[in-house]
XYZ file of C-alpha atoms in Angstrom:
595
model
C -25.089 42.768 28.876
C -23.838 44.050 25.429
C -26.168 43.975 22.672
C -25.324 42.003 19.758
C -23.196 43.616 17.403
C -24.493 40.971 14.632
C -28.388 40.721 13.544
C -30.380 39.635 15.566
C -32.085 36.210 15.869
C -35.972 35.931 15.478
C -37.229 33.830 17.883
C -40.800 32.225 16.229
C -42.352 30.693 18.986
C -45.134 28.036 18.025
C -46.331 24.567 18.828
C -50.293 23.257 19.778
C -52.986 24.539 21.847
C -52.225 23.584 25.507
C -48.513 23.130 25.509
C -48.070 26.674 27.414
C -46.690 29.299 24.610
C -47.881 32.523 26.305
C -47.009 31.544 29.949
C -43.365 30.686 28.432
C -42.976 34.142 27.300
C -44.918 35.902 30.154
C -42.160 34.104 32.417
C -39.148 34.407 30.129
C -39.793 38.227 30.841
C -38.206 38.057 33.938
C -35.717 36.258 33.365
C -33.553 37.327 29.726
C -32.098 40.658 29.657
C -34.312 43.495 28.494
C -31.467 45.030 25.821
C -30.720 41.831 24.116
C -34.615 40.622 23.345
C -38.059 42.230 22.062
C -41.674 40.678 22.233
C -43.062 41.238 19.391
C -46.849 41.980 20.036
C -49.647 41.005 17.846
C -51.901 42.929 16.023
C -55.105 40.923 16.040
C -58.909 41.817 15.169
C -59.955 41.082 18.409
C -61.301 43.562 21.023
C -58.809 45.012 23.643
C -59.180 43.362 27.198
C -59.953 40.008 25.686
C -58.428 36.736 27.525
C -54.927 35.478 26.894
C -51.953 37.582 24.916
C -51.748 41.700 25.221
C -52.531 42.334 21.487
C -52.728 45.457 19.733
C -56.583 45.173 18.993
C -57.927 46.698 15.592
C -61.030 45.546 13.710
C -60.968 43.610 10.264
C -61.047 47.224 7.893
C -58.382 48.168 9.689
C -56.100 45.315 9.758
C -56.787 44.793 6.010
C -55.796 48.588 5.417
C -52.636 47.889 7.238
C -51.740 44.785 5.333
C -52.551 46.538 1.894
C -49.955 49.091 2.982
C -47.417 46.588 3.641
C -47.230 47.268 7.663
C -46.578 43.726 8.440
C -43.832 41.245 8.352
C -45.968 38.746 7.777
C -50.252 38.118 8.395
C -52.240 34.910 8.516
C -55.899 34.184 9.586
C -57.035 31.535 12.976
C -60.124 30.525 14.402
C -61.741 33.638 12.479
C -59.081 35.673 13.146
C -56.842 38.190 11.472
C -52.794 37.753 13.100
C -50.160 40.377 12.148
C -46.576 40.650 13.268
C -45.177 44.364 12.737
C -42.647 45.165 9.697
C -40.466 47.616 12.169
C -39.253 44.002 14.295
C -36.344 43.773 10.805
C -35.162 47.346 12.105
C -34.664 45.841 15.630
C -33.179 42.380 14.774
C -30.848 44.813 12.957
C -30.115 46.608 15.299
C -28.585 43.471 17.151
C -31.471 42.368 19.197
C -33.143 39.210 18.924
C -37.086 38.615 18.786
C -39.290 36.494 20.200
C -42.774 36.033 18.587
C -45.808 33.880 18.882
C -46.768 33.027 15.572
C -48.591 30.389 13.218
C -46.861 26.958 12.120
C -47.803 27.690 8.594
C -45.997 30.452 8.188
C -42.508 29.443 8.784
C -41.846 28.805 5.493
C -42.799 32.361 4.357
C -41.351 33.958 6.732
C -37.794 32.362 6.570
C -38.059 34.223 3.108
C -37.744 37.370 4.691
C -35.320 36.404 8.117
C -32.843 34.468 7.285
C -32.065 34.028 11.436
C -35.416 32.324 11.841
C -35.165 29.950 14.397
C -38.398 28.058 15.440
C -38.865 27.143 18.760
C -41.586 24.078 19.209
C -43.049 24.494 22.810
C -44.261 20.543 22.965
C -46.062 18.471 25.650
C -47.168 14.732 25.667
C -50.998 14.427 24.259
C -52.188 13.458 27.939
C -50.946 16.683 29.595
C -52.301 18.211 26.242
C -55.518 17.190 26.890
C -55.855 17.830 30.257
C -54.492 21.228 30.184
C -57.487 21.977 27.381
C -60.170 20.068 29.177
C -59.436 22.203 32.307
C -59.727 25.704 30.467
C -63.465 24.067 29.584
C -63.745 26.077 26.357
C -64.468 22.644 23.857
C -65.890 19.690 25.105
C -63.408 16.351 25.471
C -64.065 15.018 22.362
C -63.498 18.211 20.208
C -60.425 18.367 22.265
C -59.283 15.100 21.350
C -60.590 15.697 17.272
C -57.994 18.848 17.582
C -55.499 16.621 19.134
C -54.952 13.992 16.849
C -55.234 16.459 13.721
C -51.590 16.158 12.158
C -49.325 18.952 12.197
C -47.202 20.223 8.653
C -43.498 19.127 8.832
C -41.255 22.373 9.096
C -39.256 23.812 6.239
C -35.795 21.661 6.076
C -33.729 24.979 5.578
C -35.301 26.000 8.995
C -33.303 25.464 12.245
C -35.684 24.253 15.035
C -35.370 23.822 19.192
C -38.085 22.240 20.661
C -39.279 22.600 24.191
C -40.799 20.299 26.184
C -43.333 22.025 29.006
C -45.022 18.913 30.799
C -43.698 19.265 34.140
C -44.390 22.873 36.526
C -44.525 26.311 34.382
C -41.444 27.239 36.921
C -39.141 24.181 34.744
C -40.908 25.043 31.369
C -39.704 28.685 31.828
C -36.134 27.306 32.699
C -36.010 24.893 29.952
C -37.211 27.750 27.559
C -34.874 30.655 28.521
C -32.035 28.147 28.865
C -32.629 27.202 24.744
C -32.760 30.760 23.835
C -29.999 31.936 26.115
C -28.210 28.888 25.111
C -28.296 29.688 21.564
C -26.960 32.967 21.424
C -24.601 32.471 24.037
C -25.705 34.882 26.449
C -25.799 32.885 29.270
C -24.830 34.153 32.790
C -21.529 33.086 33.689
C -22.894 31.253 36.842
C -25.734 29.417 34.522
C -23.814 29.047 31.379
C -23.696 25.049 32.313
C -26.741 24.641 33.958
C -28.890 26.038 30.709
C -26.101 24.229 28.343
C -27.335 20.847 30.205
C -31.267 21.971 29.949
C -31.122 23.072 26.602
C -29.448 19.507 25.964
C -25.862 19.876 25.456
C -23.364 18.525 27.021
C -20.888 20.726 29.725
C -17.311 20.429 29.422
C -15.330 19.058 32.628
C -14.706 22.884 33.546
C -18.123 23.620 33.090
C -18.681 20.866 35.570
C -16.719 22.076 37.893
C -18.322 25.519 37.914
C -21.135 24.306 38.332
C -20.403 22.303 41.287
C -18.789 25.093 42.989
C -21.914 27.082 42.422
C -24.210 24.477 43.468
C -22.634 24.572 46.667
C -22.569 28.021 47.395
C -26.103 28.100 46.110
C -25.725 30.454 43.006
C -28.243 28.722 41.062
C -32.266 29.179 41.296
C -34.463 26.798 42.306
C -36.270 25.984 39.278
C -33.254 26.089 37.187
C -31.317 23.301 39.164
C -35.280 21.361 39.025
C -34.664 21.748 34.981
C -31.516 20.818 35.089
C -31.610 17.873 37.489
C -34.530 16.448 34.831
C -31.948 16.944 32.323
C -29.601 14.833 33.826
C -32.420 12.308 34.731
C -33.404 11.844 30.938
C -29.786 12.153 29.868
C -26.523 12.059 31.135
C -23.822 10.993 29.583
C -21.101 8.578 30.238
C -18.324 11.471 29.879
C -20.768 13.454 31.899
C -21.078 11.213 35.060
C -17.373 11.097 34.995
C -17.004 15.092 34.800
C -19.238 15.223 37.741
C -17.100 12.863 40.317
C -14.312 14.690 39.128
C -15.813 18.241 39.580
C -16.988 16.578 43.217
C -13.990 14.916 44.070
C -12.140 18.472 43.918
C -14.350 20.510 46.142
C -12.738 19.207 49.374
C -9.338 18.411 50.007
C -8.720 14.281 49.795
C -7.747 12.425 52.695
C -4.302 10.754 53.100
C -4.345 7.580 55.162
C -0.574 5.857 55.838
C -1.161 2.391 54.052
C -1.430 2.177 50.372
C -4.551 0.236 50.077
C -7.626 1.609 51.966
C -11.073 -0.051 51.168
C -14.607 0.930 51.762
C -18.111 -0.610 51.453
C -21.235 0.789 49.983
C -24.745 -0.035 49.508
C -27.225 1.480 47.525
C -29.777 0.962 50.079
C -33.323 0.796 49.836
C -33.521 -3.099 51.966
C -34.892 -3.176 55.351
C -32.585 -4.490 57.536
C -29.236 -5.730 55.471
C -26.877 -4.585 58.423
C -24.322 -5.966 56.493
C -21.777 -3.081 56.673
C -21.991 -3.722 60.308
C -20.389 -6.948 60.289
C -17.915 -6.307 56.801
C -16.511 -3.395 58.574
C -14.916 -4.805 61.774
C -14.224 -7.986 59.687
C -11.768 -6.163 57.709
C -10.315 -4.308 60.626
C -9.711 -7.071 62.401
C -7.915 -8.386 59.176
C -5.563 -5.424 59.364
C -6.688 -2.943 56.219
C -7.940 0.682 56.420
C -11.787 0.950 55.802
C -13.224 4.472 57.223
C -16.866 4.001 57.149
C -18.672 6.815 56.937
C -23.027 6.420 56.128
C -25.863 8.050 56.547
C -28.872 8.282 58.657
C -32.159 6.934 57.236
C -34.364 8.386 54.715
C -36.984 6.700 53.814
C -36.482 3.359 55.672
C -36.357 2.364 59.245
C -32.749 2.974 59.931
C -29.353 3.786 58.026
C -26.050 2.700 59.040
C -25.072 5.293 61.466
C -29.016 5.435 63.308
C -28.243 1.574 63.971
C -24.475 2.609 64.705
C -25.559 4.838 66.784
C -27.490 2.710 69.452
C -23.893 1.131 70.396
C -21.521 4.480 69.986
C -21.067 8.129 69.138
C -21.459 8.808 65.243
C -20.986 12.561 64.553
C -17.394 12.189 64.474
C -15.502 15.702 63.506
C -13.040 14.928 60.815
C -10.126 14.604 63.579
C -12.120 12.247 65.606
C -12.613 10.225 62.412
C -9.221 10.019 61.174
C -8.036 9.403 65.233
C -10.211 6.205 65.313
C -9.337 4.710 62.321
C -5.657 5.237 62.692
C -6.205 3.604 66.017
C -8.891 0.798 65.477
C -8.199 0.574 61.562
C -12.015 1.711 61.224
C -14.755 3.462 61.818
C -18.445 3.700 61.402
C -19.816 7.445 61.425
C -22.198 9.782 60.469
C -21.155 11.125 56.902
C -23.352 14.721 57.892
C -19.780 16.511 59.056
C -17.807 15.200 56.461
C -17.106 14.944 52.847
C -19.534 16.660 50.468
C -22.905 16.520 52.984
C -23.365 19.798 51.528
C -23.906 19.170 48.172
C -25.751 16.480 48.810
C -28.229 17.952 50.961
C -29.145 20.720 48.094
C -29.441 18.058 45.665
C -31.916 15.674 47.699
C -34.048 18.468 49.026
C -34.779 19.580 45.018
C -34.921 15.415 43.780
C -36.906 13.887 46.299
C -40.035 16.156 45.921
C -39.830 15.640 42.385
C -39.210 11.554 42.597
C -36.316 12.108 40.330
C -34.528 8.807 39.078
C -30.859 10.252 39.929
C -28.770 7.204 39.693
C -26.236 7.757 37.354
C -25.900 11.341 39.626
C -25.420 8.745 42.668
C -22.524 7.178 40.954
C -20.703 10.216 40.745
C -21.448 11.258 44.377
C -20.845 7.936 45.797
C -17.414 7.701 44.132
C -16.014 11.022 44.465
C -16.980 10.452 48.477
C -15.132 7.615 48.610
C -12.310 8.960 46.631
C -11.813 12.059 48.889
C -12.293 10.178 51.929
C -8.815 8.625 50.780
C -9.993 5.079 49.488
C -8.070 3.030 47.027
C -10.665 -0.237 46.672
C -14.675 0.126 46.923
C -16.666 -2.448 46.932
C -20.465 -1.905 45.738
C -23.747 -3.510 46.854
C -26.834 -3.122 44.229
C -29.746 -4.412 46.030
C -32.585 -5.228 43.088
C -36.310 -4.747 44.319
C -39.650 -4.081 41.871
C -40.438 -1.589 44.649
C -37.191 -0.327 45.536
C -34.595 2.484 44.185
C -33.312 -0.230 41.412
C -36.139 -2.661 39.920
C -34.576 -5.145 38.318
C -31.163 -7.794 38.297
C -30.699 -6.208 34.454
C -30.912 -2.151 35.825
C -28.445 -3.239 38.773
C -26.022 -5.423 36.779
C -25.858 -1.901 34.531
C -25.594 -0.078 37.263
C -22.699 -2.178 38.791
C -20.699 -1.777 35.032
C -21.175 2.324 35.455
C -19.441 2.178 38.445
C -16.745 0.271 37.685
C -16.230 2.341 34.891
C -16.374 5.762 36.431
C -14.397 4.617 39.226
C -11.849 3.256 37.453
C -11.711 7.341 35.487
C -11.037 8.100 39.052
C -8.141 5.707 39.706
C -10.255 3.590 42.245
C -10.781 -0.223 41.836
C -14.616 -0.549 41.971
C -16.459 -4.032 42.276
C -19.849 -4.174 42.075
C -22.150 -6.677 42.616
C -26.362 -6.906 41.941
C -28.122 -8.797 44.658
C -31.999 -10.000 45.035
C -33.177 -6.902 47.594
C -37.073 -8.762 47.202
C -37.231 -9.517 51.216
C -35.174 -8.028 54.332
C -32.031 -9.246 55.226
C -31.921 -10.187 59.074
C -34.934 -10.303 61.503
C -34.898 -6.787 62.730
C -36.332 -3.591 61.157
C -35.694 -0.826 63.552
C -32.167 0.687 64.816
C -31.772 -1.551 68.152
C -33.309 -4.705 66.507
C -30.803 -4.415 63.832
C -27.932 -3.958 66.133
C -29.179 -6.679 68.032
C -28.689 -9.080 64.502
C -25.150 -7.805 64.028
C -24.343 -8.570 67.508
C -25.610 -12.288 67.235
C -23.151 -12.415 63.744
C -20.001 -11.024 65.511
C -20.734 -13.033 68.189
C -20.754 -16.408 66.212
C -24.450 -16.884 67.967
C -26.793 -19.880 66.619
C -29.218 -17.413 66.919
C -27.730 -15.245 64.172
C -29.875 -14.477 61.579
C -28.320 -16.752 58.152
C -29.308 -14.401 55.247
C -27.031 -11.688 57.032
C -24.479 -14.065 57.951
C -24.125 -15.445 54.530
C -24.396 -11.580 52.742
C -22.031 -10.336 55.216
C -19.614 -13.272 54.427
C -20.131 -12.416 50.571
C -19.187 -8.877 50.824
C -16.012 -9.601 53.224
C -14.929 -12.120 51.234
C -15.517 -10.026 48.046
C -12.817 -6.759 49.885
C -10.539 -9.188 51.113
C -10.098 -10.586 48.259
C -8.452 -7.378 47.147
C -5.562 -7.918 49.539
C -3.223 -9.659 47.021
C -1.991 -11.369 50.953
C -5.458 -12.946 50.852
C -5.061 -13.531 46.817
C -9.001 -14.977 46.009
C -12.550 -14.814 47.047
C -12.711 -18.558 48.637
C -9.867 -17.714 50.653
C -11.172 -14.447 51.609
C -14.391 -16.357 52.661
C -12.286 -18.498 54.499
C -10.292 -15.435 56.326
C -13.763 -13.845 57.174
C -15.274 -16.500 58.541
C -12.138 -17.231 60.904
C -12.287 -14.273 61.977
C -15.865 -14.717 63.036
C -15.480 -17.525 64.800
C -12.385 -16.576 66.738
C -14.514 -13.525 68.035
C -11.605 -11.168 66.658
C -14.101 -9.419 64.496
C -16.332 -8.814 67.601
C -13.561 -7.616 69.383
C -12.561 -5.032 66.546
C -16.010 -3.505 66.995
C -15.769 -3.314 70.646
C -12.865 -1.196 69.886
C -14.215 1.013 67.482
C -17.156 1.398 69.935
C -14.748 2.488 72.938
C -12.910 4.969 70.400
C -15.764 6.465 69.074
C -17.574 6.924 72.200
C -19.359 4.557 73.555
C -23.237 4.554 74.459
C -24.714 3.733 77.265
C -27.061 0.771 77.123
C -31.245 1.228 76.632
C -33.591 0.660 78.864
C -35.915 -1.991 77.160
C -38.312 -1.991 80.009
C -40.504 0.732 78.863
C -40.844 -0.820 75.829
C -44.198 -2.094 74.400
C -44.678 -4.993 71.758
C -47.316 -6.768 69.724
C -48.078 -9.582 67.684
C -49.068 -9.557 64.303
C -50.963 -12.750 63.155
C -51.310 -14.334 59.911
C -55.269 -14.253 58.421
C -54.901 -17.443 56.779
C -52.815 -20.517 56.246
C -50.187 -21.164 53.731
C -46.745 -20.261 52.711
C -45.047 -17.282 53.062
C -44.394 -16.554 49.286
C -42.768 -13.039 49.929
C -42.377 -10.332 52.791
C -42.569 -6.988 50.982
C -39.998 -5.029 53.156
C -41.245 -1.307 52.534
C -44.493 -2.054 54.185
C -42.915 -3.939 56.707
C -40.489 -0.425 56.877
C -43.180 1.722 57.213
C -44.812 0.174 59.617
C -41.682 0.327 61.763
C -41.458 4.274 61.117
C -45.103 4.413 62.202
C -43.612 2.954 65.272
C -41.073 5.627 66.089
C -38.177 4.255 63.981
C -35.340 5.789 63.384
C -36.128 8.214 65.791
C -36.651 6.062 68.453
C -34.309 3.601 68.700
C -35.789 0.868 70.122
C -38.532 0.997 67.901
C -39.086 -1.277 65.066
C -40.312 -4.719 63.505
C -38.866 -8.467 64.868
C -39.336 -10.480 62.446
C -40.704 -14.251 63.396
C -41.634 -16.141 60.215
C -39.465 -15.818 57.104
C -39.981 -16.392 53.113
C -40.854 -20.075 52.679
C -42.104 -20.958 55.803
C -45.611 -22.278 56.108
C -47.683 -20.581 58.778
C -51.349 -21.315 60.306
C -54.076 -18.806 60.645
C -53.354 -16.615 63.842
C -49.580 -17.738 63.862
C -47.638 -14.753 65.032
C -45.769 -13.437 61.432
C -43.900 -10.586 63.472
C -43.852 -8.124 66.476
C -44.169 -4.699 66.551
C -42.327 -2.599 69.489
C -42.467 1.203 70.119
C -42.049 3.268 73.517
C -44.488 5.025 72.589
C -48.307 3.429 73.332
C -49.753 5.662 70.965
C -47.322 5.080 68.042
C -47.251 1.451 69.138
C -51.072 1.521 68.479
C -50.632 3.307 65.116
C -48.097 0.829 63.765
C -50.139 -2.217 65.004
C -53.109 -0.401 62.693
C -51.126 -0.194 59.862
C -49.730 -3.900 59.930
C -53.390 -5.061 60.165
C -54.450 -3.167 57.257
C -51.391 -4.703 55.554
C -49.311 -6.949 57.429
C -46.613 -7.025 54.253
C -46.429 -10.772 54.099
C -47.784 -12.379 51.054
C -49.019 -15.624 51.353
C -51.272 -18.089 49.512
């Protein structure tokens, strides 16, 4: 890089005991180019070799003897300490380059008398990860720590410009955060970061920015710790205009799928609800109507099964993009794996850096979710917010704002988006477990008495809701009524059968090998609630997703009253040993709540 032609900035680094100064600089090293900054180092009257900061060591005569001959910029005492900063660091902000110095808050004010490009950078942390951080060096006892803690800190100079830092997460994202406000303010960002450290340093990218940073996101430009910083960014604050720039950027990194009918609708569910098979039964529903609705999903994460692990029990899901576009031309759907197709890519950078960190990326899912179903060639989507205390969205006022952001981003995108909030507290459908949720679906389509109601009735929402979208159909009630005739005629089922034959079809399981177990209630009373990601983990434990067959059949639902040793559910594996595991688990916490 060229150095500045203009003075240079000074770069007074400062902010409490604890929040991680020195280990900010010691890593910014690395990482901002040599000919554009300087450290300044401290003179200080303490002995060489001493912990923390390389200082130039001199004793107190000394120091004083340099002071009196005017050898430093500026000089303040701490904790019995003499501090100096060298007068030579105004030759090299002249010079162009800029300076970064650990200093004293209370002498800002005299120094911006002497630089006028003082900039103060605050290095900040909350007081608990303050106090920790100085507990664990075990120099002062708690209480001293706490005394030094709650001391109050002078307001900076109002002429001063200030850029705070906040270093409560790893030292890896405090580094990022703090080269990206430096680099940021100068404007000596690399090309390929010049986004990502405009985001951290907490502006706002331009829709070209976006898009070069999406581009380099996939063909993994960035560092690790710099997408971690930036991905907190965007959890803490992203923007309206911001989630739109992003399913824009998205939507043009892979060419967008043209379908021969005008109208092509899709179905989408946040997830996070055991069970709730619903796409299932919406998709051949709609096929069987006569619109377009390519269903691609993806395999399970965190829960028992996803859409294509219970798809895949009755046919082949890893569809290439010609197979895909074959069976729904044919069949007027599919349901496949989304791993081959769209933006899997991106995605699978992104959730390998947010789930370790437990990253609320929402308002990031909007844009993904979108720009997927954009480029897979989809006019309508209809949205499914699930609402849970335990689950991805906690409550029926997160969800309904949820549902508005989509509409409203989709809409930027020239989709029509409705989205709906719906009570996620308990499963939908008796099974938890690939098979055992196919096996619900199949009692739906097949207009069985021994179809679970909750799915019906969801299922009937939803396909009521997209063909209601079909200006044919013209309103919801007559959409429910369309739906449900096509239930009950067995058309729907016979779509599926078709989209099973076209995608491949499996062969049937063998259900003889597998092993099951009851699960009985403790005590009597009434089933006030079934808390669904136990009842998910324990079906995991089992073998789920991977094994198919494994899983949780549910016997007793919300409501019901049960005796003491009533069987609540069944647990089945292949597996004896996982079987055993899963039974373990269930008796530790069976997931049903009930007084």
């Amino acid at each position: 890089m060229m150095r500045n032609a203009l003075p240079g900035c000074f770069f007074f680094i400062v902010g409490p005991s604890g929040a991680g100064k020195d280990s900010l600089i010691d890593g910014a090293r690395k990482l901002l180019p040599a000919e554009n900054f300087i450290y300044a180092r401290r003179v200080i009257t303490r002995p060489a070799g001493s912990p923390g900061e390389d200082h130039e060591a001199c004793t107190t005569e000394q120091f004083l003897a340099r002071q009196a001959n005017q050898e430093f910029l500026i000089a303040w005492q701490a904790h019995g300490l003499h501090y100096g900063l060298s007068a030579q660091l105004k030759q090299e902000l002249a010079s162009g380059r800029h300076v970064i110095a650990n200093g004293s808050r209370a002498m800002i004010a005299q120094l911006a008398q002497q630089i006028p490009s003082l900039i103060v950078v605050e290095i900040t942390a909350p007081a608990e990860v303050l106090m920790n951080r100085l507990v664990a060096r075990g120099r002062e006892k708690p209480d001293d720590v706490a005394k030094r803690l709650a001391r109050k800190t002078q307001e900076f100079p109002s002429q001063v410009e200030v850029i705070r830092v906040t270093n409560d997460l790893t030292l890896e994202v405090g580094i990022e955060r703090f080269v990206a406000a430096l680099l940021t303010r100068v404007n000596l960002a690399p090309p390929s970061l010049r986004a990502v450290y405009k985001k951290i340093a907490g502006g706002v990218p331009t829709d070209s920015e976006y898009q070069e940073l999406i581009k380099a996101i996939v063909n993994h430009e960035h560092t690790e710790s710099a997408l971690h910083a930036f991905l907190i960014a965007c959890t803490h604050d992203l923007q309206l205009e911001e989630i739109i720039s992003i399913a824009k950027a998205r939507s043009q990194t892979v060419p967008r799928i043209s379908w021969p009918s005008g109208m092509v609708v899709d179905k989408h569910s946040m997830g996070g609800i055991p069970g709730s098979r619903v796409t299932m039964v919406v998709i051949p529903i709609i096929a069987a109507h006569g619109l377009l609705i390519p269903k691609t999903s993806s395999r399970a994460i965190t829960s028992a099964a996803g859409t294509a692990d219970a798809m895949e029990v009755l046919a082949k899901v890893d569809l290439t993009p010609a197979e895909l576009r074959a069976c729904v031309l044919e069949t007027n759907a599919c349901i496949a794996w989304n791993g081959k197709l769209n933006h899997s890519i991106l995605d699978e950078v992104m959730n390998a850096l947010t789930r370790p960190l437990g990253l609320d990326t929402r308002s990031w899912s909007v844009a993904s979710i979108l720009s997927k179903k954009y480029t897979a060639g989809s006019t309508h989507v209809v949205i499914d917010i699930p609402y849970t205390s335990s689950g991805k969205v906690k409550s029926k006022e997160d969800a309904e704002s949820l549902a508005q952001l989509f509409e409203r981003v989709g809409q930027q995108l020239g989709l029509v988006v409705k989205a709906f909030a719906t009570d996620g507290d308990s499963p939908i459908g008796r099974g938890i477990g690939p098979a055992l949720e196919v096996r619900d679906v199949l009692q739906v389509l097949d207009h069985s008495p021994e179809a679970p109601s909750d799915l019906l009735e969801k299922s009937l929402f939803y396909a009521s809701q997209i063909l209601a979208l079909d200006e044919s159909v013209g309103s919801v009630q007559a959409g429910r009524k369309r739906a449900y005739e096509l239930l009950a005629s067995g058309a729907a089922r016979q779509a599926l059968d078709r989209i099973i034959d076209k995608q491949g079809r499996q062969t049937d399981y063998d259900f003889s090998n597998v092993k099951r177990e009851a699960i009985q209630a403790r005590a009597a009373g009434t089933i006030r609630r079934i808390d669904g990601f136990v009842i998910s983990g324990i079906a995991r434990t089992a073998g789920a997703p991977t094994d198919h067959l494994a899983g949780v059949d549910l016997l007793k639902s919300a409501g019901e009253q049960v005796q003491a040793g009533e069987s609540l559910y069944l647990v089945q594996a292949s597996d004896p040993a996982r079987l055993a595991l899963a039974v373990q688990a269930a008796q530790q916490d069976s997931g049903y709540r009930i007084n």
